[in-house]
XYZ file of C-alpha atoms in Angstrom:
699
model
C 16.892 -56.998 11.227
C 20.631 -57.233 11.775
C 22.495 -57.641 8.532
C 19.716 -56.559 6.211
C 19.853 -53.310 4.262
C 17.138 -50.737 4.695
C 16.123 -47.321 3.504
C 14.333 -44.421 5.122
C 10.749 -44.145 3.871
C 9.205 -41.829 6.452
C 9.907 -39.382 9.259
C 7.494 -38.412 12.036
C 8.239 -34.896 13.218
C 7.334 -32.506 16.006
C 8.948 -29.139 16.628
C 8.932 -26.593 19.413
C 9.526 -22.999 18.357
C 9.474 -19.450 19.581
C 8.448 -16.166 17.998
C 7.172 -12.769 19.047
C 4.462 -13.101 16.426
C 1.283 -14.806 17.621
C 0.826 -18.361 16.412
C -2.869 -17.457 16.143
C -1.996 -15.483 13.007
C -0.778 -18.608 11.226
C 2.511 -20.347 10.556
C 3.468 -18.099 7.633
C 3.589 -14.836 9.608
C 4.736 -16.591 12.793
C 7.834 -18.000 11.084
C 8.683 -14.709 9.305
C 9.251 -12.900 12.591
C 12.952 -11.958 13.098
C 12.815 -13.629 16.522
C 11.534 -16.935 15.123
C 13.649 -19.903 16.152
C 13.322 -23.672 16.167
C 14.097 -24.686 19.739
C 13.602 -28.438 19.494
C 13.078 -30.936 16.707
C 12.023 -34.462 17.651
C 11.748 -37.139 15.002
C 11.251 -40.828 14.518
C 12.526 -42.647 11.418
C 10.573 -45.285 9.528
C 12.639 -47.779 7.549
C 11.702 -50.360 4.948
C 13.787 -53.518 4.806
C 14.703 -55.940 2.034
C 12.354 -58.590 3.393
C 9.389 -56.199 3.082
C 9.136 -55.423 6.779
C 9.023 -51.948 8.225
C 10.389 -50.635 11.512
C 9.839 -47.383 13.338
C 12.657 -46.046 15.483
C 12.325 -44.465 18.882
C 11.941 -40.679 18.852
C 15.102 -38.668 19.256
C 16.080 -35.018 19.297
C 18.060 -33.546 16.423
C 21.204 -31.768 17.598
C 20.427 -28.307 16.239
C 23.972 -27.144 17.111
C 25.543 -29.627 14.689
C 25.543 -28.111 11.163
C 26.320 -31.453 9.528
C 23.354 -33.212 11.156
C 21.104 -30.254 10.374
C 22.080 -30.304 6.682
C 21.515 -34.064 6.480
C 18.080 -33.726 8.023
C 17.139 -30.877 5.683
C 18.050 -33.093 2.719
C 15.570 -35.668 4.007
C 12.907 -32.955 4.270
C 13.491 -31.941 0.639
C 13.333 -35.546 -0.605
C 9.791 -36.171 -1.922
C 10.333 -39.935 -1.871
C 10.317 -39.759 1.928
C 7.016 -39.173 3.687
C 6.940 -36.554 6.412
C 4.257 -36.975 9.092
C 3.128 -34.389 11.630
C -0.024 -33.319 13.438
C -1.087 -30.024 11.797
C 1.702 -30.577 9.272
C 1.296 -27.098 7.756
C 2.985 -25.663 10.848
C 5.987 -27.987 10.670
C 6.330 -27.657 6.895
C 6.184 -23.851 6.840
C 8.343 -23.343 9.939
C 10.974 -25.829 8.780
C 11.026 -24.127 5.366
C 11.950 -20.902 7.107
C 14.462 -22.761 9.333
C 16.084 -24.086 6.147
C 16.541 -20.504 4.914
C 13.874 -20.496 2.208
C 12.612 -16.990 1.318
C 9.047 -15.827 1.875
C 6.763 -17.518 -0.635
C 8.951 -20.626 -1.004
C 8.208 -23.758 1.019
C 8.855 -27.475 1.048
C 6.698 -29.230 -1.539
C 3.585 -30.481 0.310
C 3.337 -33.587 -1.909
C 5.248 -35.704 0.609
C 3.815 -34.184 3.786
C 1.094 -36.172 5.552
C -1.012 -34.434 8.185
C -2.276 -36.652 11.005
C -4.831 -33.984 11.968
C -6.299 -34.290 8.471
C -6.170 -38.079 8.765
C -8.247 -37.761 11.945
C -10.690 -35.272 10.388
C -11.224 -37.457 7.328
C -12.155 -40.276 9.708
C -14.596 -38.128 11.693
C -12.380 -37.131 14.637
C -11.762 -33.420 15.164
C -9.703 -31.542 17.735
C -6.111 -30.922 18.768
C -3.682 -33.781 19.341
C -4.725 -34.213 22.966
C -8.435 -34.318 22.086
C -7.922 -36.730 19.202
C -5.765 -39.051 21.317
C -8.427 -39.048 24.017
C -11.261 -39.633 21.522
C -9.405 -42.622 20.059
C -8.502 -43.909 23.528
C -4.880 -43.906 22.470
C -2.424 -45.558 24.878
C -0.085 -42.601 24.240
C -1.168 -39.120 25.350
C 0.353 -35.662 25.337
C 2.571 -34.689 28.268
C 0.493 -32.648 30.725
C 3.446 -30.298 31.363
C 3.438 -29.066 27.768
C 1.443 -25.868 28.171
C 3.593 -24.673 31.066
C 6.811 -25.383 29.168
C 5.535 -23.665 26.017
C 4.678 -20.569 28.062
C 8.156 -20.679 29.592
C 10.261 -21.040 26.428
C 8.104 -20.243 23.373
C 6.569 -16.868 24.234
C 8.180 -13.736 25.694
C 7.953 -13.194 29.418
C 5.004 -10.776 29.861
C 6.927 -8.791 32.516
C 10.379 -8.506 30.925
C 9.506 -8.961 27.257
C 12.438 -11.321 26.813
C 12.562 -15.060 26.107
C 13.739 -17.624 28.605
C 16.851 -19.174 27.064
C 17.429 -22.951 27.324
C 20.660 -22.442 29.293
C 18.780 -20.392 31.883
C 16.520 -23.333 32.771
C 18.412 -26.472 31.693
C 16.305 -28.931 33.697
C 13.064 -27.435 32.405
C 14.420 -27.423 28.854
C 15.284 -31.101 29.185
C 11.659 -31.700 30.171
C 10.643 -29.680 27.107
C 12.660 -32.063 24.955
C 10.899 -35.042 26.518
C 7.568 -33.342 25.842
C 8.522 -32.868 22.179
C 9.495 -36.544 21.833
C 6.264 -37.576 23.553
C 4.264 -35.693 20.901
C 5.995 -37.775 18.199
C 4.932 -40.945 20.005
C 1.383 -39.665 20.471
C 1.079 -38.629 16.816
C 2.312 -42.042 15.684
C -0.128 -43.831 17.999
C -3.043 -41.724 16.765
C -2.116 -42.360 13.141
C -1.898 -46.116 13.739
C -5.421 -46.170 15.191
C -6.962 -44.640 12.054
C -7.312 -45.731 8.436
C -4.835 -43.926 6.202
C -5.908 -40.780 4.380
C -7.079 -42.001 0.935
C -4.681 -41.178 -1.888
C -7.140 -38.881 -3.673
C -7.698 -36.851 -0.498
C -3.947 -36.656 0.084
C -3.648 -35.154 -3.409
C -6.395 -32.677 -2.528
C -4.532 -31.750 0.636
C -1.335 -31.091 -1.309
C -3.265 -28.900 -3.764
C -4.869 -27.003 -0.876
C -1.435 -26.414 0.692
C -0.061 -25.036 -2.573
C -2.991 -22.607 -2.764
C -2.267 -21.495 0.809
C 1.446 -21.157 -0.019
C 0.639 -18.963 -3.037
C -1.654 -16.678 -1.049
C -3.468 -13.614 -2.306
C -2.127 -10.060 -2.642
C -3.410 -7.474 -0.190
C -3.760 -3.669 -0.127
C -2.111 -2.713 3.157
C -2.888 1.009 2.972
C -6.600 0.407 2.467
C -6.818 -1.937 5.464
C -4.688 0.325 7.660
C -6.825 3.365 6.876
C -10.005 1.368 7.491
C -8.845 0.319 10.948
C -7.634 3.810 11.852
C -10.669 5.747 10.655
C -13.223 3.352 12.122
C -11.448 3.623 15.481
C -11.667 7.430 15.249
C -15.391 7.237 14.426
C -15.976 4.725 17.220
C -14.302 7.090 19.713
C -16.510 9.945 18.502
C -19.677 7.881 18.891
C -18.687 6.720 22.364
C -18.070 10.323 23.408
C -21.570 11.267 22.207
C -22.998 8.244 24.031
C -21.201 9.167 27.257
C -22.593 12.709 27.047
C -26.099 11.383 26.382
C -26.157 8.792 29.174
C -23.718 10.247 31.696
C -22.069 6.821 31.955
C -18.325 6.349 32.414
C -18.312 3.281 30.195
C -21.317 2.799 27.902
C -19.624 -0.390 26.673
C -20.433 -1.955 30.032
C -23.563 -4.085 29.699
C -24.344 -3.647 33.400
C -24.065 0.137 33.225
C -26.235 0.355 30.095
C -28.892 -1.979 31.491
C -29.060 0.050 34.687
C -29.350 3.291 32.694
C -32.140 2.094 30.359
C -34.032 0.785 33.399
C -33.742 4.224 35.010
C -35.312 5.678 31.845
C -38.321 3.400 32.380
C -37.388 0.846 29.717
C -35.690 -2.167 31.338
C -33.964 -4.645 29.001
C -32.744 -8.180 29.736
C -30.083 -8.073 27.025
C -27.929 -5.565 25.160
C -27.381 -7.954 22.254
C -27.836 -6.903 18.652
C -31.267 -8.540 18.239
C -32.580 -7.130 21.514
C -31.426 -3.631 20.571
C -33.071 -3.852 17.143
C -36.334 -5.084 18.651
C -36.304 -2.299 21.226
C -35.593 0.450 18.667
C -38.553 -0.799 16.617
C -40.853 -0.566 19.650
C -43.152 2.492 19.232
C -43.303 2.899 23.020
C -39.553 3.193 23.584
C -38.441 6.542 25.058
C -36.674 8.558 22.331
C -33.520 9.006 24.421
C -33.214 5.227 24.902
C -33.716 4.605 21.190
C -31.020 7.172 20.396
C -28.619 5.591 22.901
C -29.194 2.087 21.540
C -28.624 3.251 17.966
C -25.389 4.950 19.002
C -24.264 1.840 20.851
C -24.987 -0.276 17.781
C -23.045 2.083 15.522
C -20.110 2.164 17.967
C -20.108 -1.636 18.206
C -19.605 -2.161 14.471
C -17.074 -4.906 13.853
C -16.532 -3.856 10.257
C -12.745 -3.666 10.687
C -12.303 -7.168 12.140
C -11.623 -8.551 8.661
C -9.236 -5.725 7.818
C -7.343 -6.288 11.065
C -7.202 -10.027 10.409
C -5.786 -9.310 6.949
C -3.067 -7.113 8.428
C -2.277 -9.743 11.057
C -1.868 -12.541 8.492
C -0.140 -10.541 5.763
C 3.300 -11.817 4.774
C 6.286 -9.601 4.083
C 5.760 -9.832 0.336
C 2.254 -8.397 0.668
C 0.310 -11.651 0.254
C -2.084 -13.227 2.747
C -1.411 -16.925 3.264
C -3.030 -19.702 5.231
C -6.633 -18.491 5.067
C -7.957 -21.950 4.121
C -8.166 -24.914 6.499
C -8.435 -28.174 4.586
C -11.246 -30.501 5.699
C -12.252 -28.046 8.394
C -15.831 -29.332 8.520
C -17.314 -32.789 9.004
C -18.456 -32.873 5.364
C -15.011 -32.050 4.007
C -15.669 -28.365 3.440
C -12.820 -25.939 3.972
C -12.917 -23.813 7.107
C -11.655 -20.248 7.252
C -8.618 -18.921 9.087
C -7.473 -15.327 9.431
C -9.708 -13.311 7.115
C -12.085 -16.305 6.830
C -12.925 -15.856 3.137
C -16.084 -17.966 3.487
C -17.917 -15.125 5.237
C -16.590 -11.893 3.812
C -19.200 -9.083 3.717
C -21.230 -9.191 0.517
C -21.719 -5.403 0.451
C -19.211 -3.659 -1.796
C -18.654 0.064 -1.388
C -18.491 2.246 -4.526
C -15.017 2.977 -5.872
C -15.277 6.673 -5.016
C -16.050 5.814 -1.373
C -13.036 3.507 -1.187
C -10.853 6.346 -2.515
C -12.113 8.517 0.361
C -11.188 5.789 2.830
C -7.698 5.298 1.389
C -7.061 9.064 1.427
C -8.166 9.280 5.071
C -11.317 11.318 4.405
C -14.155 8.855 5.040
C -15.340 10.621 8.203
C -18.578 9.302 9.693
C -19.004 6.960 6.720
C -15.836 5.063 7.667
C -17.581 2.029 9.227
C -19.862 1.531 6.229
C -17.066 1.951 3.691
C -14.674 -0.235 5.701
C -17.208 -3.046 5.744
C -17.728 -2.705 2.012
C -14.038 -2.639 1.120
C -12.825 -5.963 2.532
C -13.109 -7.733 -0.818
C -11.599 -4.734 -2.600
C -8.502 -5.072 -0.415
C -7.711 -8.411 -2.102
C -6.050 -7.734 -5.441
C -4.025 -9.574 -8.110
C -0.324 -9.129 -8.783
C 0.854 -6.324 -11.048
C -0.291 -6.762 -14.672
C -2.588 -9.572 -13.532
C -6.329 -9.878 -12.977
C -8.601 -12.288 -11.159
C -10.726 -14.794 -13.028
C -13.523 -15.469 -10.551
C -15.878 -18.327 -11.388
C -18.564 -20.072 -9.379
C -21.091 -22.824 -9.893
C -24.673 -21.692 -10.373
C -26.929 -23.052 -7.562
C -24.578 -25.946 -6.923
C -26.323 -27.383 -3.834
C -29.791 -27.159 -5.398
C -28.471 -28.960 -8.488
C -26.765 -31.665 -6.443
C -29.792 -32.192 -4.173
C -32.149 -32.503 -7.149
C -29.755 -35.001 -8.761
C -29.326 -37.077 -5.593
C -33.045 -37.178 -4.824
C -34.175 -37.620 -8.429
C -36.493 -34.607 -8.139
C -37.542 -34.467 -11.791
C -38.900 -30.925 -11.909
C -35.751 -29.519 -10.297
C -33.483 -31.385 -12.694
C -35.580 -30.207 -15.639
C -35.177 -26.594 -14.508
C -31.413 -26.903 -14.592
C -31.472 -28.665 -17.944
C -33.454 -25.751 -19.402
C -33.707 -22.146 -18.223
C -32.243 -22.540 -14.702
C -34.950 -20.379 -13.106
C -35.259 -22.371 -9.897
C -37.022 -19.784 -7.735
C -39.733 -19.029 -10.293
C -40.258 -22.748 -10.897
C -40.383 -23.444 -7.147
C -43.053 -20.777 -6.735
C -44.979 -22.132 -9.723
C -44.876 -25.681 -8.386
C -45.784 -24.701 -4.819
C -48.593 -22.276 -5.609
C -49.947 -23.945 -8.768
C -49.389 -20.767 -10.784
C -48.237 -21.105 -14.412
C -44.534 -20.394 -14.533
C -44.900 -18.267 -17.660
C -47.359 -16.005 -15.822
C -44.730 -15.403 -13.132
C -42.035 -14.706 -15.725
C -44.296 -12.339 -17.670
C -45.302 -10.523 -14.490
C -41.681 -10.087 -13.417
C -40.743 -8.820 -16.877
C -43.493 -6.175 -16.757
C -42.686 -4.929 -13.268
C -38.905 -5.027 -13.725
C -38.551 -6.911 -10.429
C -39.926 -4.045 -8.369
C -39.865 -6.235 -5.217
C -43.291 -5.032 -4.100
C -45.858 -6.417 -6.558
C -47.558 -9.799 -6.209
C -45.310 -11.410 -8.803
C -42.192 -10.321 -6.947
C -43.659 -11.502 -3.646
C -44.554 -14.851 -5.206
C -41.006 -15.312 -6.525
C -39.568 -14.186 -3.195
C -41.564 -16.833 -1.341
C -40.410 -19.439 -3.835
C -36.792 -18.357 -3.400
C -36.935 -18.395 0.394
C -38.615 -21.802 0.349
C -36.068 -23.246 -2.085
C -33.172 -22.018 0.049
C -34.656 -22.931 3.434
C -36.691 -26.096 3.078
C -34.573 -28.557 1.115
C -33.146 -30.170 4.235
C -36.393 -30.876 6.121
C -36.482 -27.366 7.507
C -39.712 -25.800 8.688
C -40.787 -22.517 10.230
C -37.410 -21.895 11.874
C -35.485 -22.476 8.663
C -37.734 -20.033 6.798
C -37.212 -17.354 9.447
C -33.446 -17.910 9.471
C -33.355 -17.616 5.684
C -35.055 -14.215 5.805
C -38.764 -14.998 5.536
C -39.818 -11.713 7.125
C -37.677 -9.651 4.727
C -39.224 -11.653 1.876
C -42.706 -10.465 2.818
C -43.741 -13.684 4.579
C -45.906 -13.305 7.680
C -43.922 -14.970 10.491
C -46.635 -14.477 13.110
C -45.361 -14.788 16.670
C -42.484 -17.134 15.822
C -39.648 -14.860 17.011
C -41.403 -13.898 20.229
C -42.130 -17.498 21.186
C -38.692 -18.709 20.152
C -36.986 -16.201 22.451
C -39.259 -17.269 25.309
C -38.410 -20.919 24.636
C -34.671 -20.184 24.655
C -34.934 -18.321 27.964
C -37.043 -21.075 29.519
C -34.274 -23.663 29.191
C -36.908 -26.262 28.327
C -35.665 -29.723 27.318
C -38.550 -29.975 24.840
C -37.926 -29.153 21.184
C -39.341 -25.784 20.169
C -42.056 -27.190 17.898
C -43.235 -29.359 20.828
C -43.132 -26.553 23.409
C -46.437 -24.827 24.363
C -47.919 -25.765 20.986
C -51.251 -24.092 21.753
C -49.516 -20.685 21.580
C -47.795 -21.211 18.217
C -49.354 -18.885 15.660
C -47.477 -18.603 12.362
C -49.770 -20.253 9.806
C -48.064 -18.889 6.670
C -44.749 -20.447 7.656
C -46.435 -23.825 8.159
C -48.344 -23.443 4.892
C -45.147 -22.766 2.931
C -43.442 -25.738 4.551
C -46.297 -28.035 3.572
C -46.559 -26.629 0.042
C -42.844 -27.169 -0.535
C -42.991 -30.745 0.716
C -46.039 -31.506 -1.420
C -44.212 -30.095 -4.443
C -40.989 -32.037 -3.744
C -42.004 -35.623 -2.925
C -38.694 -37.206 -3.936
C -36.709 -34.796 -1.803
C -38.942 -35.663 1.159
C -38.431 -39.341 0.334
C -34.648 -38.794 0.339
C -34.810 -37.398 3.895
C -36.732 -40.464 5.020
C -34.362 -42.830 3.229
C -31.398 -41.215 4.992
C -32.998 -41.753 8.400
C -33.986 -45.353 7.624
C -30.518 -46.117 6.234
C -28.985 -44.766 9.445
C -31.219 -47.032 11.526
C -30.524 -50.059 9.348
C -26.782 -49.560 9.715
C -26.827 -48.641 13.419
C -29.293 -51.296 14.591
C -28.661 -54.166 12.194
C -25.211 -53.473 10.824
C -26.525 -53.746 7.286
C -25.794 -51.412 4.355
C -28.512 -49.398 2.662
C -28.562 -47.456 -0.607
C -30.036 -43.945 -0.552
C -31.807 -42.252 -3.453
C -33.466 -43.550 -6.617
C -30.160 -43.914 -8.459
C -28.383 -45.438 -5.442
C -25.631 -42.823 -5.712
C -25.091 -42.957 -1.940
C -24.575 -45.835 0.494
C -24.814 -46.000 4.290
C -22.681 -48.734 5.889
C -21.705 -49.863 9.358
C -17.988 -49.815 10.107
C -17.332 -51.248 13.565
C -19.249 -48.995 15.940
C -19.549 -46.224 13.401
C -21.855 -45.289 10.541
C -20.231 -44.244 7.311
C -21.849 -42.578 4.294
C -20.112 -43.478 1.042
C -20.643 -40.543 -1.307
C -21.054 -40.739 -5.090
C -17.352 -39.836 -5.442
C -16.335 -42.773 -3.244
C -15.308 -40.511 -0.356
C -16.810 -41.217 3.059
C -18.355 -39.139 5.827
C -17.815 -40.821 9.192
C -20.255 -40.685 12.120
C -18.451 -42.168 15.078
C -20.305 -44.276 17.634
C -23.550 -43.807 15.710
C -26.706 -44.957 17.481
C -30.475 -44.989 16.971
C -32.428 -44.543 20.204
C -36.003 -45.736 20.598
C -38.702 -43.557 22.155
C -39.050 -44.293 25.862
C -42.780 -45.032 25.516
C -42.735 -46.664 22.088
C -39.846 -49.040 21.308
C -40.930 -49.243 17.641
C -40.343 -45.509 17.132
C -36.832 -44.060 16.764
C -36.722 -40.904 18.844
C -33.100 -39.830 18.336
C -30.176 -40.502 16.046
C -26.869 -39.580 17.616
C -23.122 -39.805 17.067
C -19.994 -38.558 18.824
C -18.228 -35.512 17.439
C -16.429 -32.278 18.299
C -18.412 -29.992 20.569
C -18.312 -26.223 20.825
C -15.620 -26.414 23.522
C -12.947 -28.996 24.194
C -13.498 -32.706 23.875
C -16.096 -34.858 22.185
C -19.839 -34.623 22.687
C -23.037 -36.324 21.603
C -24.530 -34.784 18.462
C -28.075 -35.285 17.194
C -28.855 -35.775 13.537
C -31.911 -36.568 11.400
C -32.856 -37.328 7.817
C -32.831 -33.704 6.734
C -29.468 -33.010 8.338
C -27.965 -36.115 6.741
C -29.343 -34.924 3.391
C -27.616 -31.585 3.944
C -24.349 -33.352 4.832
C -24.474 -35.507 1.696
C -25.403 -32.586 -0.568
C -22.745 -30.282 0.852
C -20.098 -33.005 0.692
C -20.931 -33.935 -2.908
C -20.783 -30.231 -3.823
C -17.319 -30.026 -2.241
C -16.265 -33.010 -4.349
C -17.516 -31.266 -7.502
C -15.416 -28.187 -6.718
C -12.244 -30.135 -5.954
C -12.722 -32.190 -9.101
C -12.804 -28.917 -11.055
C -9.687 -27.548 -9.350
C -7.787 -30.775 -10.003
C -8.704 -30.526 -13.695
C -7.650 -26.866 -13.786
C -4.263 -27.750 -12.321
C -3.851 -30.717 -14.681
C -4.689 -28.504 -17.672
C -1.647 -26.364 -16.806
C -3.411 -23.125 -17.656
C -1.376 -19.893 -17.360
C -3.083 -19.211 -14.025
C -2.715 -19.863 -10.300
C -5.566 -20.675 -7.952
C -5.222 -18.212 -5.064
C -8.533 -18.802 -3.264
C -11.627 -20.970 -3.316
C -14.849 -20.529 -1.362
C -17.515 -23.251 -1.307
C -18.585 -23.116 -4.986
C -16.139 -20.478 -6.214
C -12.587 -20.510 -7.593
C -10.368 -17.417 -7.813
C -7.463 -17.593 -10.266
C -4.705 -15.026 -10.683
C -3.965 -14.591 -14.383
C -1.841 -12.273 -16.507
C -4.075 -9.783 -18.312
C -3.244 -11.158 -21.742
C -4.477 -14.662 -20.825
C -7.595 -13.690 -18.867
C -10.223 -14.174 -21.572
C -8.849 -17.577 -22.573
C -8.615 -18.796 -18.964
C -12.170 -17.660 -18.245
C -13.528 -19.429 -21.324
C -11.614 -22.629 -20.590
C -12.700 -22.641 -16.937
C -16.371 -22.140 -17.786
C -16.134 -24.925 -20.343
C -14.716 -27.281 -17.707
C -17.456 -26.290 -15.246
C -20.174 -27.522 -17.591
C -18.688 -31.040 -17.546
C -19.716 -33.200 -14.610
C -17.175 -35.384 -12.766
C -16.873 -38.980 -13.922
C -18.773 -40.172 -10.850
C -21.692 -37.753 -11.360
C -23.320 -38.860 -14.578
C -26.542 -36.954 -15.225
C -25.682 -34.029 -12.946
C -26.275 -30.795 -14.846
C -23.695 -28.127 -14.007
C -23.163 -24.572 -15.151
C -20.568 -21.998 -14.199
C -20.604 -18.229 -14.201
C -17.564 -15.982 -14.140
C -15.995 -12.550 -14.419
C -12.618 -10.942 -14.936
C -11.904 -8.611 -12.013
C -9.216 -6.116 -11.048
C -10.040 -6.728 -7.392
C -11.895 -9.508 -5.631
C -15.670 -9.109 -5.611
C -18.985 -10.864 -6.000
């Protein structure tokens, strides 16, 4: 390349930092700490040459003591024509924004930042850099000394509370620099082994990062009072429990199990379900029931969300970084910090929240704290939230994918899915159900309410080839469905450690006929949905065993293909879900029968593991992924429309926009109008949105 001109087109970056704030609370709070400092910055430069070739330089360390070099590098970071690559790029981008002196709430534009972790996730590989490199069998791996060096330089000494300075351990710090450069090499090797992140997903990522950068305003006093008063109530309950049991530490499982056994009521577990089952037992000694109820009340985790909000709250009063892009295999966001995907649905009355804020909640503190998490998220001054969500998005998408005519007709007309499901399953005229519900006012106890409830539970539980277990998980018992001995047997099966699947284990003892009846009625009523499950399984086998593509569904919206050793589902939007090292395994006694369908993915702990799937699970993956695509299509259109609003949060099928009061009605109307229009790739999909203007976040 000597003699040819070139220009910088990309930089691969890794940084090592220190801060007294925990990195577990996210890059935004971590980098705001007064003790935050960039210790090392390793980078590798990519250049494009006149002849069209591209070269990647060896990693080097930036001299952080040289102001001129630092300023030059910061100019490169601010240049959107230059791509910046990093593994978990949000950390580098946010921390380097702070290093560059940007104030809270201002960060480098994410448009030119490319995250190799997201690149891996999009291609079906999840985990930290070490796990991803191992999964891809990368020739470059992380330096094994990294954790020790991070503990030495990046966190305070637990005994002295001070940081180890580089000049105190020069040889170790030199090793730390080599470790940082090695991460640049490993990130580059990982990226080279994967297809690039598609352009449309890169745009989604940038949009997601801007939403995280904007954040959502938070009521600090409410959260602080919730944490304080619940702790006071917990201490009171534990004191009562100590007096009742005579135990030094009723929180100790061993001590409590020994005590209940001494009362003549031995228990194998002190878990929530075991305690509830025991309290419901008519033969339990009253003193044991009282102790278990106290223990349950004292174990309330209702302030965990409030504490997480306080931990991740920026100096300007906004919570940032609560969304993790492509956090799930299907492309769904995962939660960080407050985890907005699973906030408590219960909302405490306004007068109760006032008691909490004033410090006067008393024994009601746990209940009110749990019901005030959403209320702690508020818009900026003179602004409101416009909160909109898609009505029954997954049911609509599943009906569209499978071509289930009666489901699609429901959504084209009155949208009453649960009543129609009950009508179809039980062969009862739908109008009779509607008339009965109108007369009773949805009393929840009459036959019409019970019929609708069974239809609702079935619609929610059985669309993905679920059976008795899915019905129970979805609340069959609370819906008035007789679950027989399902729970008792299921607990026995779990304790037995049997390799057999539950429905194949001691089948002569299974006695829950209503659950089986509902399963069969739903499947009889939804033949095209059942067919879709089967098509998914057969398409998997065709791809895994023969390497041949197969369309899924009557409209062929979805395609299963073989890509090397992997199966890949191409969604209606064109996006793919990857299943790495996908295989179909024949039954040991019948080679013509497929017994298992497996792929390699992220396990519960570290590393990759073998994961089972089936037609119903694949249907769920496709439906969930297509629903995600619908939501992101909407958000992209909202951004493109340049409405006087900012998206501050989104959860599965819901978008939260912060809007000045004077624009709220117009933004709500425009958003709902957009939500009724299907994406270009989803012709025939009937969509409908619902929304409210709110002064605090709520359902």
